[in-house]
mmCIF file of C-alpha atoms and ligand atoms in Angstrom:
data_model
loop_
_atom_site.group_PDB
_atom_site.id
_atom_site.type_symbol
_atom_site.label_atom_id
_atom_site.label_comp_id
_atom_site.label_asym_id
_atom_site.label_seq_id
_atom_site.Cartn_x
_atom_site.Cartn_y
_atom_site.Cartn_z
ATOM 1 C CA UNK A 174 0.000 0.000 0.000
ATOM 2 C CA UNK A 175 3.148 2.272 0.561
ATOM 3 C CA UNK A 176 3.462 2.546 -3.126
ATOM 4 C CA UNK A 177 -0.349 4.031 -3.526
ATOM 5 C CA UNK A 178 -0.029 6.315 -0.560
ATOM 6 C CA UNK A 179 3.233 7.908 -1.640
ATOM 7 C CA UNK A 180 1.124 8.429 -5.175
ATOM 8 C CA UNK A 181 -1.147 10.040 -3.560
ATOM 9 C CA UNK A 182 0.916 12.308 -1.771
ATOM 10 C CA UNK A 183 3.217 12.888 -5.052
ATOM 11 C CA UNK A 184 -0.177 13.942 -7.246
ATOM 12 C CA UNK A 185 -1.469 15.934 -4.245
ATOM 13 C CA UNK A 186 -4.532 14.329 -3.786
ATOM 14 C CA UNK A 187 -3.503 13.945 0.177
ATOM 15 C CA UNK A 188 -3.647 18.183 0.239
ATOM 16 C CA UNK A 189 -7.215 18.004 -1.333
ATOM 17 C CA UNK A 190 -8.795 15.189 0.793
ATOM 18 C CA UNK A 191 -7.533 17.148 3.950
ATOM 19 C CA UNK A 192 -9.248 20.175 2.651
ATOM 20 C CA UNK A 193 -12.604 18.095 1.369
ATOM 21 C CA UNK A 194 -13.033 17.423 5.202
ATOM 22 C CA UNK A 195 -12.957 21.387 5.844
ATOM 23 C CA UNK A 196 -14.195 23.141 2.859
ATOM 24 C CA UNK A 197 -14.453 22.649 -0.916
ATOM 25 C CA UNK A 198 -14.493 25.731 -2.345
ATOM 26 C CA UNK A 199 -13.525 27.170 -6.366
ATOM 27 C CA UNK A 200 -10.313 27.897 -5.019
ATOM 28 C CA UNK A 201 -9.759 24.281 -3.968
ATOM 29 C CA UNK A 202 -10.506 23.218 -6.779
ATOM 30 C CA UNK A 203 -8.416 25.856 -9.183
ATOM 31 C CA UNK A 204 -5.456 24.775 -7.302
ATOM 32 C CA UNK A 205 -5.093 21.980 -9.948
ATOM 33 C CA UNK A 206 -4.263 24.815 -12.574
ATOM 34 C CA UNK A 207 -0.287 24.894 -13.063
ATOM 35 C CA UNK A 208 -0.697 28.401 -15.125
ATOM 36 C CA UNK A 209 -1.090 31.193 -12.456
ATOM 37 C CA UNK A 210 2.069 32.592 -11.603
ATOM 38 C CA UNK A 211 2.312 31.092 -7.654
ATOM 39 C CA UNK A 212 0.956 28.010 -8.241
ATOM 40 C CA UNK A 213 3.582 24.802 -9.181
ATOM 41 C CA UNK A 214 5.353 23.580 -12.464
ATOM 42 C CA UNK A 215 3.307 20.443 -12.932
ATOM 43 C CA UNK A 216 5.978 18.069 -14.848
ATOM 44 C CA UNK A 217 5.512 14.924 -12.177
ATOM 45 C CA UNK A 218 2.324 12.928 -13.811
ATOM 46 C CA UNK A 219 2.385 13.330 -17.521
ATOM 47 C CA UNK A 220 -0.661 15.059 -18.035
ATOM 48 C CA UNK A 221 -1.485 16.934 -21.043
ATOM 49 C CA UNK A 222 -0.581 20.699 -20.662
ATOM 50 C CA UNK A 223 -2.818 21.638 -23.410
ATOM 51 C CA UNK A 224 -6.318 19.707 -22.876
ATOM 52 C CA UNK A 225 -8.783 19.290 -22.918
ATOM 53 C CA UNK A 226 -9.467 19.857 -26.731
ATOM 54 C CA UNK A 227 -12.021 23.341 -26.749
ATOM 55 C CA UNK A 228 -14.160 21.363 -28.735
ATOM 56 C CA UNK A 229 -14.615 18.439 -25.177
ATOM 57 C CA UNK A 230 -14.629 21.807 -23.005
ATOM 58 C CA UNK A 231 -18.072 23.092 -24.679
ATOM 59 C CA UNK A 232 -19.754 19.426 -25.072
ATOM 60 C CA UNK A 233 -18.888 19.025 -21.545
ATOM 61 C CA UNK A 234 -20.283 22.062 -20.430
ATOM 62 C CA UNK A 235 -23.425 21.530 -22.922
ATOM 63 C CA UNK A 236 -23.823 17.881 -21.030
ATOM 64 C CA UNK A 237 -23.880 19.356 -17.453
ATOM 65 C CA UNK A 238 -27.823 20.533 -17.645
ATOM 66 C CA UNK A 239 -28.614 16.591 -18.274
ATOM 67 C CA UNK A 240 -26.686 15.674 -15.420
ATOM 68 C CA UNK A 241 -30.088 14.662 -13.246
ATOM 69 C CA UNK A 242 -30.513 12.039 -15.647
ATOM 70 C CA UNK A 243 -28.590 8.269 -15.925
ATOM 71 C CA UNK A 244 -26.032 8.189 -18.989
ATOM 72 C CA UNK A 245 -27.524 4.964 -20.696
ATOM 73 C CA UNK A 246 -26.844 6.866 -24.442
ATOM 74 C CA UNK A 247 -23.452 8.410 -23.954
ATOM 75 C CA UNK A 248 -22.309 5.404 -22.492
ATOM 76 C CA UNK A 249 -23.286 3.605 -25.227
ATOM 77 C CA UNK A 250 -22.278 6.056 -27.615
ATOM 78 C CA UNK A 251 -18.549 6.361 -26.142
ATOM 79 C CA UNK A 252 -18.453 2.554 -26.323
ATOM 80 C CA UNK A 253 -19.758 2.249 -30.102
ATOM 81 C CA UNK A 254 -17.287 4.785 -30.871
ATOM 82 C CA UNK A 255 -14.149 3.387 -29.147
ATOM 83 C CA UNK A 256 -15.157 0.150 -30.676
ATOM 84 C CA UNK A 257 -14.862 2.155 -34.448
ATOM 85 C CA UNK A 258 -11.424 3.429 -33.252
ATOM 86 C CA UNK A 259 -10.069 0.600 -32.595
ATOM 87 C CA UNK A 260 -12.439 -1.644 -35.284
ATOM 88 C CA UNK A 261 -13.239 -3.823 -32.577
ATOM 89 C CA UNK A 262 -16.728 -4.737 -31.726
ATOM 90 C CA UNK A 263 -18.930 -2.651 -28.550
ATOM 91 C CA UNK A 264 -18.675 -6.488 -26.946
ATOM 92 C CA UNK A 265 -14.899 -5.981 -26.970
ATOM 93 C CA UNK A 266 -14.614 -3.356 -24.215
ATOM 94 C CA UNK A 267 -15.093 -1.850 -21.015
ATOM 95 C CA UNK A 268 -15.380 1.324 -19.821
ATOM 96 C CA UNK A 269 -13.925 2.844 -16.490
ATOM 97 C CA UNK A 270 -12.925 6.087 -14.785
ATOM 98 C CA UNK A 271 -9.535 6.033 -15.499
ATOM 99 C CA UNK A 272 -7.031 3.077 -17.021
ATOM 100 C CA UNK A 273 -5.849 1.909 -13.248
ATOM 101 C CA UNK A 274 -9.207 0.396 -12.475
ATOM 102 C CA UNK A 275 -9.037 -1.905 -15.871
ATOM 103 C CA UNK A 276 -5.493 -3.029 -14.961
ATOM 104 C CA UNK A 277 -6.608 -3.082 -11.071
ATOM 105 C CA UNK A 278 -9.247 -5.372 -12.552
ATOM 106 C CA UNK A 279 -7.152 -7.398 -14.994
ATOM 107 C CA UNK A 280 -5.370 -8.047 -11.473
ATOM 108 C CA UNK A 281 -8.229 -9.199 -9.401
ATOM 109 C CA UNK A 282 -8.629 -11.134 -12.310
ATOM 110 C CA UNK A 283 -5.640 -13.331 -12.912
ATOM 111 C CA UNK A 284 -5.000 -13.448 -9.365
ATOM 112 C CA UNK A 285 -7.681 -15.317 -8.115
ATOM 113 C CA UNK A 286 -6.196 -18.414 -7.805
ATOM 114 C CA UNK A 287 -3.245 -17.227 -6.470
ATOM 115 C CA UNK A 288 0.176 -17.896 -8.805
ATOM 116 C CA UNK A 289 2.835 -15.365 -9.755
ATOM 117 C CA UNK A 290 3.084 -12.685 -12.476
ATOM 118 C CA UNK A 291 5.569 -11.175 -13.932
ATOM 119 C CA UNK A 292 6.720 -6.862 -13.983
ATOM 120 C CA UNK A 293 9.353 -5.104 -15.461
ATOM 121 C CA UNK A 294 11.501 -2.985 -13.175
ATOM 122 C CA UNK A 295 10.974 -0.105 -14.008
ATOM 123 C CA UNK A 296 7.712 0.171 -14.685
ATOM 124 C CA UNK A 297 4.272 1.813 -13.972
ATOM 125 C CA UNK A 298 3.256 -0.588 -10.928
ATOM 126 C CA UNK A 299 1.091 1.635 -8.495
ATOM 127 C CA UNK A 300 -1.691 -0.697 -9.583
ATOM 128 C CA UNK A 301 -0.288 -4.081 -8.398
ATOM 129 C CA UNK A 302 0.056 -2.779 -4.657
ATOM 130 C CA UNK A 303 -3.090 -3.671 -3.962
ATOM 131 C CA UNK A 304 -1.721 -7.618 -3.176
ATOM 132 C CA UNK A 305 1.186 -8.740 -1.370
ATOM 133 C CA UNK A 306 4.032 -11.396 -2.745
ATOM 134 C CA UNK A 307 2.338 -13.988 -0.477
ATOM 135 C CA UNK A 308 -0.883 -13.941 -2.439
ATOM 136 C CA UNK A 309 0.240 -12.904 -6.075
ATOM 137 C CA UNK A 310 4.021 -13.757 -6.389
ATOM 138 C CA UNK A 311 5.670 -10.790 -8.639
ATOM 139 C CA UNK A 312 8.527 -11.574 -10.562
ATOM 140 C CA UNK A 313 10.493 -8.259 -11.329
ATOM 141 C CA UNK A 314 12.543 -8.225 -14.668
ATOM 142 C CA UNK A 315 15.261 -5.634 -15.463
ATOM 143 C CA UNK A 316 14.850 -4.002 -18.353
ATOM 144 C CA UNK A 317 17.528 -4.182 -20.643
ATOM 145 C CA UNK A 318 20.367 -1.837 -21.069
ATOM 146 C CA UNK A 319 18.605 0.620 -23.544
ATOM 147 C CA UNK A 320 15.790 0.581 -20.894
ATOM 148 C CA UNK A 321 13.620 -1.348 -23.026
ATOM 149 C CA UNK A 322 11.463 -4.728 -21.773
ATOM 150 C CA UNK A 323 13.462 -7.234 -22.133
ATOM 151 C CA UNK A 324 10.885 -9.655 -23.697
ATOM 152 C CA UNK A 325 13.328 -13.023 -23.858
ATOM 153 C CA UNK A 326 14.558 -12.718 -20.287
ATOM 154 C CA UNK A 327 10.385 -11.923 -19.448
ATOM 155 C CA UNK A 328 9.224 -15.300 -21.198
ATOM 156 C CA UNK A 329 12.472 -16.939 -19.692
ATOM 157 C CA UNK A 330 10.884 -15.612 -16.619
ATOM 158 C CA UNK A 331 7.663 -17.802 -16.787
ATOM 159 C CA UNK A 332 6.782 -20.475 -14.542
ATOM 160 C CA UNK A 333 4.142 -22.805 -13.906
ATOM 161 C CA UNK A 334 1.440 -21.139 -11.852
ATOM 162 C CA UNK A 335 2.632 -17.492 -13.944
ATOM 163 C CA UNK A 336 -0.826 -15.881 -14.432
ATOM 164 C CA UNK A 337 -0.248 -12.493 -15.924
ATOM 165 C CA UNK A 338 2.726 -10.133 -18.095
ATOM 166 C CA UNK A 339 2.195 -6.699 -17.828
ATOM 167 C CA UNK A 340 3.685 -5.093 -20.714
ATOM 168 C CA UNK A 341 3.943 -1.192 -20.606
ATOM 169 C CA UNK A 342 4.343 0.207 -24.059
ATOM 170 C CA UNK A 343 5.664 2.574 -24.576
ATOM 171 C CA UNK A 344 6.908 2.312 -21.027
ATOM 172 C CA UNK A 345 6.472 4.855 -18.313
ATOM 173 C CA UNK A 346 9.261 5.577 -16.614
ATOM 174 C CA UNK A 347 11.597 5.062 -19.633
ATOM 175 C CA UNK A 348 9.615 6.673 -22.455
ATOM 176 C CA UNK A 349 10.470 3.403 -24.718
ATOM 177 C CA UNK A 350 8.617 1.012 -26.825
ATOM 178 C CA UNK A 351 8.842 -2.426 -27.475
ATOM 179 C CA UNK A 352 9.644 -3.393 -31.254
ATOM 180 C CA UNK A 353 6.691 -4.088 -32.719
ATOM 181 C CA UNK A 354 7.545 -7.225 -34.284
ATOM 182 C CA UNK A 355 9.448 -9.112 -31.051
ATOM 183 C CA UNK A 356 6.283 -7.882 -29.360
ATOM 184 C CA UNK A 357 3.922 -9.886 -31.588
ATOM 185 C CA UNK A 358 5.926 -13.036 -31.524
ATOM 186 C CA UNK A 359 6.620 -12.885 -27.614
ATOM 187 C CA UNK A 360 2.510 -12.179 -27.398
ATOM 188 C CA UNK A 361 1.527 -15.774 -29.876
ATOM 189 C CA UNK A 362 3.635 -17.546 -27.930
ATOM 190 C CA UNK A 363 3.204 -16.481 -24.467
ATOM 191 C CA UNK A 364 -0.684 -15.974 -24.599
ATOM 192 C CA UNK A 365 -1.485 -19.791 -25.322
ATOM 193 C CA UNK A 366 -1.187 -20.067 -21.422
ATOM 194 C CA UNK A 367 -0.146 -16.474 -19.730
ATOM 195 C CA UNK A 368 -2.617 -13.479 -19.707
ATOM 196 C CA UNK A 369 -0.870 -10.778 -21.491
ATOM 197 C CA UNK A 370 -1.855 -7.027 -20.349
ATOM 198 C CA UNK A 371 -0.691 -4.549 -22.556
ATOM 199 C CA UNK A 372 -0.392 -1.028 -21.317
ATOM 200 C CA UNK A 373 -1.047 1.469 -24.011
ATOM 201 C CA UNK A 374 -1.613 4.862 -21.979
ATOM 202 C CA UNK A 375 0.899 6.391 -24.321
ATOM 203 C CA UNK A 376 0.864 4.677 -27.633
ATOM 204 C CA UNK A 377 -1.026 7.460 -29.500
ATOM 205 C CA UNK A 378 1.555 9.824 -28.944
ATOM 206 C CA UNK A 379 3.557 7.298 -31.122
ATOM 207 C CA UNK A 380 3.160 6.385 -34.916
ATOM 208 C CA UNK A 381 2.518 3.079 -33.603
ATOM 209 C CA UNK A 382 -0.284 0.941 -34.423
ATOM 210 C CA UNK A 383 -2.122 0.055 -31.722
ATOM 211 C CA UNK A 384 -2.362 -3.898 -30.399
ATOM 212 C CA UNK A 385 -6.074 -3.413 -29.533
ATOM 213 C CA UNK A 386 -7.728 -5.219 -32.170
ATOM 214 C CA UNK A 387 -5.931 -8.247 -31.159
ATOM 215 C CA UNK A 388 -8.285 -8.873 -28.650
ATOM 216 C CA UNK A 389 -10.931 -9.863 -31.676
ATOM 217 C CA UNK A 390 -9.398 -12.883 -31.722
ATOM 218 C CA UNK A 391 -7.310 -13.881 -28.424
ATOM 219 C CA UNK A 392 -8.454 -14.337 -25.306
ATOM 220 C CA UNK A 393 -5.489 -13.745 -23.523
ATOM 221 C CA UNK A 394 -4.256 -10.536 -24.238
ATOM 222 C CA UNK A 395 -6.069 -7.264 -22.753
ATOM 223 C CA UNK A 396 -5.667 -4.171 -23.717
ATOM 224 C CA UNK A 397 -5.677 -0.702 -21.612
ATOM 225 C CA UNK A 398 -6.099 3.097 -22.812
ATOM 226 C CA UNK A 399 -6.963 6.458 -21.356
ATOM 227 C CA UNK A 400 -8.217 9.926 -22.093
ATOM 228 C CA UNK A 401 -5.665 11.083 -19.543
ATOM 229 C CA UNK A 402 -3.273 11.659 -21.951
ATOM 230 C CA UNK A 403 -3.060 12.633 -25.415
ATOM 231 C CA UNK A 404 -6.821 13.687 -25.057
ATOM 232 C CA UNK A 405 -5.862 16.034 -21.669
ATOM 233 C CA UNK A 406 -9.108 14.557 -19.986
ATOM 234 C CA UNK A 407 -7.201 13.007 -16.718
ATOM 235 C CA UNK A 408 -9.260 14.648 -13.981
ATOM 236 C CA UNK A 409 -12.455 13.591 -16.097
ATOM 237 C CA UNK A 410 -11.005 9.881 -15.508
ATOM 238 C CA UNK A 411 -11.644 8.155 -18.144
ATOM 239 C CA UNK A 412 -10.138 4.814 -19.574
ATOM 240 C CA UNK A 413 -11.179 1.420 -21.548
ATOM 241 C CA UNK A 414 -10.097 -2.021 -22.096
ATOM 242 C CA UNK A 415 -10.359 -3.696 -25.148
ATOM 243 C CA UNK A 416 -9.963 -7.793 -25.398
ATOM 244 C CA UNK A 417 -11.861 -11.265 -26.254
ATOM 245 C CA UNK A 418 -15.763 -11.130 -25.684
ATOM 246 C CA UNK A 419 -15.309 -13.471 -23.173
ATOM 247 C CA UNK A 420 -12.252 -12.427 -21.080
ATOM 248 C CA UNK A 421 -13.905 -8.526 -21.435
ATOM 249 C CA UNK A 422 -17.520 -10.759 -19.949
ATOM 250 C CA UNK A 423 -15.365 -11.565 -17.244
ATOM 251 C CA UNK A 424 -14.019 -8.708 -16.482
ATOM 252 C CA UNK A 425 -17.557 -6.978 -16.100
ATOM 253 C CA UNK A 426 -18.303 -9.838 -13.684
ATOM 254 C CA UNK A 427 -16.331 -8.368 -10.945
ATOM 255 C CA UNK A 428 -18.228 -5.092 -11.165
ATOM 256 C CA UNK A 429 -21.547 -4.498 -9.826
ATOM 257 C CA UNK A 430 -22.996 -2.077 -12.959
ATOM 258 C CA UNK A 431 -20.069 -2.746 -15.825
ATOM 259 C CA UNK A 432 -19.704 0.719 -17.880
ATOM 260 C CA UNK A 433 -21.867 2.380 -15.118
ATOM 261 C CA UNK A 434 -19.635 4.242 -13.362
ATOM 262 C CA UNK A 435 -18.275 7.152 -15.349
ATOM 263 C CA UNK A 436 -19.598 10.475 -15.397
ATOM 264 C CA UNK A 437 -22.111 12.162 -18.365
ATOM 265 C CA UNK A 438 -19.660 14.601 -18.211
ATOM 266 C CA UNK A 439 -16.487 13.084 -18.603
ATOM 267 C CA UNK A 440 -17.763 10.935 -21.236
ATOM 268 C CA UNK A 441 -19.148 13.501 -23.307
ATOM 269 C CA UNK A 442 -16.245 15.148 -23.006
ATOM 270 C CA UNK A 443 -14.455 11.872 -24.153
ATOM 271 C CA UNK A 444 -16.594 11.051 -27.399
ATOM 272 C CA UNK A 445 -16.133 14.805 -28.755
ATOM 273 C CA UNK A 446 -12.423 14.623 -28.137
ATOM 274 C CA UNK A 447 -12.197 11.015 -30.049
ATOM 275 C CA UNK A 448 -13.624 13.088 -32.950
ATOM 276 C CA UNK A 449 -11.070 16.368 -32.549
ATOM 277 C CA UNK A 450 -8.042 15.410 -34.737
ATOM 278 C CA UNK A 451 -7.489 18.515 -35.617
ATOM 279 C CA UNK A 452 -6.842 18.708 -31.737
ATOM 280 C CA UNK A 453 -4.932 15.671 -30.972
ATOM 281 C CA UNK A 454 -2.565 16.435 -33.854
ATOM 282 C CA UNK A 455 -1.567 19.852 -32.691
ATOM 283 C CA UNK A 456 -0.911 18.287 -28.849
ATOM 284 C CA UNK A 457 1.463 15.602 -30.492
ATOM 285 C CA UNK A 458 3.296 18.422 -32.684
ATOM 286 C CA UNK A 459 3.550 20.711 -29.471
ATOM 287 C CA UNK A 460 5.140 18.116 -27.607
ATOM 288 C CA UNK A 461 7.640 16.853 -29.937
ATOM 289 C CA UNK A 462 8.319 20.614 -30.180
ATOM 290 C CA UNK A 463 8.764 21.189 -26.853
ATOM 291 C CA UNK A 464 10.561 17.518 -25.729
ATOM 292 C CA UNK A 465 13.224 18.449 -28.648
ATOM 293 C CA UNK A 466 14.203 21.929 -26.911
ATOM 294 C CA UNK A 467 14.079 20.076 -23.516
ATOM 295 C CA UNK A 468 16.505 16.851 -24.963
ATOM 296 C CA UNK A 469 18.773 20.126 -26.581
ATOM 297 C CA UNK A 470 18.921 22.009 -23.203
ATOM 298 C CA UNK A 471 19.320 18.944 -21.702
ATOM 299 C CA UNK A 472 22.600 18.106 -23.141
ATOM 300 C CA UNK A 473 24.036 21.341 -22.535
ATOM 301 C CA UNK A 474 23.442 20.672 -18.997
ATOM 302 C CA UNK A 475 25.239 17.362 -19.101
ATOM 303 C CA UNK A 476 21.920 15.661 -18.499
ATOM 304 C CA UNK A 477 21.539 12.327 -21.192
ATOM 305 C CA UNK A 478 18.475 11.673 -22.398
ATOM 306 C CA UNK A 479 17.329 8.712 -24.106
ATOM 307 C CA UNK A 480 14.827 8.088 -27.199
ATOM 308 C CA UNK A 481 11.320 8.763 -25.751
ATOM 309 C CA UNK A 482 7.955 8.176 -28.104
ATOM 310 C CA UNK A 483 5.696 10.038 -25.050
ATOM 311 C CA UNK A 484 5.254 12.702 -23.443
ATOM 312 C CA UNK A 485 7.964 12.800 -21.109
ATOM 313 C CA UNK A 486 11.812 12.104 -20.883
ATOM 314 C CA UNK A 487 13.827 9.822 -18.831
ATOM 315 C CA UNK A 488 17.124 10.683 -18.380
ATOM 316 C CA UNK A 489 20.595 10.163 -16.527
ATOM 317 C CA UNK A 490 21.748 12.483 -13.492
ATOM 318 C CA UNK A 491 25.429 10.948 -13.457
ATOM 319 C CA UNK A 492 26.537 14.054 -14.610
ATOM 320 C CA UNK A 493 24.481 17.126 -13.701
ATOM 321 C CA UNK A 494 26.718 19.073 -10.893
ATOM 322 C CA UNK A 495 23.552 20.329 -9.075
ATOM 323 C CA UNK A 496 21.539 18.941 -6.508
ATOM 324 C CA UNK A 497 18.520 18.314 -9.425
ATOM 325 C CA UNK A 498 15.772 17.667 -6.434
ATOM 326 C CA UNK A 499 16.833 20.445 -4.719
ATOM 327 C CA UNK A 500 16.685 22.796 -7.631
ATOM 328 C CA UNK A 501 12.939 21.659 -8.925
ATOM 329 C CA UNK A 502 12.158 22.328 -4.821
ATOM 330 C CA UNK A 503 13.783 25.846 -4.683
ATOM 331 C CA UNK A 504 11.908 26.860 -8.199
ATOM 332 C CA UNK A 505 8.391 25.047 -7.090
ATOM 333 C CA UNK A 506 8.716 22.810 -10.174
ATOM 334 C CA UNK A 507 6.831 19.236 -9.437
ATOM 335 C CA UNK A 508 8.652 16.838 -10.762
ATOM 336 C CA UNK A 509 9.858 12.790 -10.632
ATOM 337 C CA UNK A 510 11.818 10.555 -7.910
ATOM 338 C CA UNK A 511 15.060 9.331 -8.832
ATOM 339 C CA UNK A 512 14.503 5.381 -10.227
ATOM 340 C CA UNK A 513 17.526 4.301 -10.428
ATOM 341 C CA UNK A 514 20.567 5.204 -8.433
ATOM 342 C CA UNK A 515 22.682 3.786 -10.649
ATOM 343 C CA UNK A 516 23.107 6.532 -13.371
ATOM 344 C CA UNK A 517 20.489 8.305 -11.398
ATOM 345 C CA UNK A 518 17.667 8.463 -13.585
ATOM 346 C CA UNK A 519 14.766 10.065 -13.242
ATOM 347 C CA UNK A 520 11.671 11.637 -15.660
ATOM 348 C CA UNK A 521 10.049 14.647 -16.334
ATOM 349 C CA UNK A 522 7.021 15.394 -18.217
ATOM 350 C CA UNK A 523 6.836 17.555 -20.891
ATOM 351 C CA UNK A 524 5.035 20.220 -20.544
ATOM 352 C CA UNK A 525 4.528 23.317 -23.029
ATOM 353 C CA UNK A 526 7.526 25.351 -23.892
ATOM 354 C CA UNK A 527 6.882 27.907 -21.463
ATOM 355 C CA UNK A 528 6.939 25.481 -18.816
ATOM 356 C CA UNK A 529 9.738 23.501 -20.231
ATOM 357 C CA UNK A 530 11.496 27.028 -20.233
ATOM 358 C CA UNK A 531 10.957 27.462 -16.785
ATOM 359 C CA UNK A 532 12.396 24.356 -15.693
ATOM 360 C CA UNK A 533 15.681 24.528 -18.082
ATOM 361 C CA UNK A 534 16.398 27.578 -16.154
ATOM 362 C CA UNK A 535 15.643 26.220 -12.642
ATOM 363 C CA UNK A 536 18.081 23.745 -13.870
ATOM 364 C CA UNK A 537 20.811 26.189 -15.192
HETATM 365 C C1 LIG B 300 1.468 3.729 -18.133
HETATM 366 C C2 LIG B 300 0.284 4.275 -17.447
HETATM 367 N N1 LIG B 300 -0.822 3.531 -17.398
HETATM 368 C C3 LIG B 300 -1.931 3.973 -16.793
HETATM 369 C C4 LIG B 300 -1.957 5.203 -16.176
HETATM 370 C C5 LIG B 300 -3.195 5.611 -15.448
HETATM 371 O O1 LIG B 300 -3.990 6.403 -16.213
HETATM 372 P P1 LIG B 300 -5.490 6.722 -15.838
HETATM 373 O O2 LIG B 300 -5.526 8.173 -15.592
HETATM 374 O O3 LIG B 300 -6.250 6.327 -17.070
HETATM 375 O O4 LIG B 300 -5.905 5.915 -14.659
HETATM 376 C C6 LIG B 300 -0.825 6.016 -16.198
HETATM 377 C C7 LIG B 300 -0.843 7.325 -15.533
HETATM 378 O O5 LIG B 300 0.108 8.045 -15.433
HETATM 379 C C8 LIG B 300 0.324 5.531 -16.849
HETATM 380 O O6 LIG B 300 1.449 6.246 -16.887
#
C-alpha cells in the first residue's frame, strides 16, 4: 500500500482530501491549474498541458444541464465509438474512470487463484500494490540496457502457476517502446497459457499501431487506454479495455454495474475529443516541439536523455553538478523521484515550452 499512498501524496490528492473534510471551495478546486504565476510547475504525472481539446470543453459544459438524468446513451455512444477506433466490436470493451481500475481489474482477475506474475523494473506498478508477494508472487525483470522490456529474459521468466505479463508500451518511466515485431511473436507464444496485459496509456503519442484489435481474436491478451493523456481529460477519468468477448464478460463480472460508473460529463467530453483530430494532432506536434528543446537544453546541462515516443523524458543524473531535487524544490517545479541510483535516472514530463522554459532555467 506504501506505493499508492506515496502516489497520492506525489499527485497531491492527500492536500485536497484534507481540505474536502474542511471546505471545498472554487479555489480548492483551481489549485489543480499549473498556469497562475504562484501556483507549481506540474511536470511529475504526464498530463497533457494543453487539454482538454475546446471542442470536449463546450460538449462538456453543454452535457452538465442533463446531469439529473442516468447516462444509458453516452455510455453507449462512447463505447460504439471506441469500438470504431479501434475496429473492434462494442462487446470488446469496457469502460472505467480512469485506465488503473481496468489493470486493477485485470489483477483481481488473474490473481484469483493465487500464482505469480511477472513486472518489469521499471515500470508503472502503483496498480499491483493492492496484493502482497504472499498472495500474487511478482517476478520483477530488469529491463535491458537501452531501458527497453526485455521480452526473452520476461518469457524466460515464466513459470508454472505465472498468471499475468504486464507489458507497458511505450513504457512509463523510460519513455520506450517495445519493437513491434518481437512484441507480436513474444505475445503468440506467451498468450497460449499467460494473460498478457498490454499497457497502451501512451501509444497514440507514437506512430505506432495500436495492439487493440488483437483482442478480436485472443483471449489472452487485454488491452488498456486512457483519455488522460493525449486527449488532456485526466481529472475527467476516463479509460477502456479492449480484449476477447469473453475475457472482457469476465471482467464486467467483478463489477456491480459494468460501464456504469463514469460520469455524463467526462464521457461527453471523451466522445467529442475522439472526434477532434485537428486537436490531438496539434498536442502531439507541441510536444515533440517542446521535448526536442528540452533533450537540446538537456545536453548542454550534461543531463543524457534517451529516445522517448511520449510525453515525457527519462534521463541520466550521473553528470548534472547540481543537486537536481533540490533545484525543482527551490523553483516550485513538481517533478519525478530518482529510479535508479545507478546513473540516477529520473523523468520529467513535458510540458509546453513555457513550462519547459521554466524548468531549463531552474536547472541552469
Ligand atoms: C502507463 C500508465 N498507465 C496507466 C496510467 C493511469 O492512467 P489513468 O488516468 O487512465 O488511470 C498512467 C498514468 O500516469 C500511466 O502512466
Amino acid at each position: 500500500m506504501n506505493n499508492r499512498r506515496n502516489w497520492i501524496k506525489e499527485t497531491g490528492l492527500g492536500i485536497l482530501g484534507m481540505s474536502l473534510g474542511i471546505n471545498i471551495n472554487a479555489q480548492t478546486i483551481t489549485k489543480e491549474q499549473p498556469s497562475n504565476s504562484d501556483s507549481m510547475t506540474l511536470l511529475g504525472l504526464n498530463e497533457n498541458p494543453y487539454g482538454p481539446s475546446p471542442k470536449a470543453l463546450i460538449a462538456m459544459q453543454e452535457s452538465i444541464s442533463n446531469a439529473n438524468r442516468y447516462a444509458f446513451k453516452t455510455t453507449t455512444a462512447l463505447i460504439n465509438a471506441i469500438a470504431k477506433k479501434n475496429e473492434v466490436t462494442p462487446e470488446n470493451v469496457l469502460l472505467a474512470p480512469g485506465s488503473t481500475e481496468l489493470l486493477d481489474l485485470t489483477f483481481q482477475l488473474t490473481s484469483q487463484n493465487k500464482g505469480s506474475y511477472i513486472i518489469a523494473n521499471n515500470t508503472f506498478d502503483y496498480w499491483t500494490s493492492t496484493k502482497t508477494d504472499s498472495e500474487f508472487k511478482r517476478i520483477p525483470i530488469p529491463l535491458t540496457k537501452d531501458k527497453k522490456h526485455d521480452l526473452k529474459a520476461m518469457f524466460n521468466a515464466i513459470q508454472t502457476d505465472t498468471k499475468l505479463i504486464y507489458i507497458c508500451n511505450p513504457n512509463n518511466p523510460t519513455g520506450t517502446i517495445c519493437n513491434r515485431k518481437e512484441l507480436l511473436s513474444f505475445i503468440e507464444k506467451v498468450s497460449e497459457k499467460v494473460m498478457i496485459l498490454i499497457d497502451e496509456a501512451y501509444i497514440d503519442y507514437t506512430e505506432e499501431e495500436s495492439l487493440g484489435n488483437l483482442g478480436i481474436t485472443n483471449k489472452n491478451v487485454i488491452i488498456t487506454k486512457t483519455f488522460s493523456k493525449l486527449h488532456g481529460l485526466a481529472g475527467a477519468r476516463i479509460g477502456y479495455a479492449i480484449g476477447h468477448t469473453s475475457t472482457i464478460k469476465k471482467l464486467k463480472e467483478l463489477k456491480s454495474w459494468p460501464n456504469g460508473n463514469l460520469s455524463l460529463i467526462s464521457m461527453a467530453g471523451a466522445l467529442v475529443s475522439l472526434q477532434d483530430h485537428a486537436f490531438t494532432e496539434k498536442v502531439k506536434k507541441l510536444n515533440i516541439e517542446a521535448k526536442e528543446y528540452t533533450i537540446k537544453e538537456f545536453q548542454k546541462l550534461k543531463i543524457t536523455t534517451i529516445p522517448s515516443y511520449t510525453n515525457f523524458l527519462y534521463f541520466s543524473l550521473e553528470n548534472y553538478p547540481k543537486d537536481y531535487l533540490q533545484q525543482l524544490a527551490l523553483n516550485r517545479i513538481k517533478g519525478s523521484r530518482i529510479y535508479e541510483e545507478n546513473g540516477k535516472w529520473s523523468r520529467i514530463t513535458i510540458g509546453n515550452i513555457e513550462e519547459m522554459k521554466i524548468l531549463i532555467s531552474a536547472l541552469q
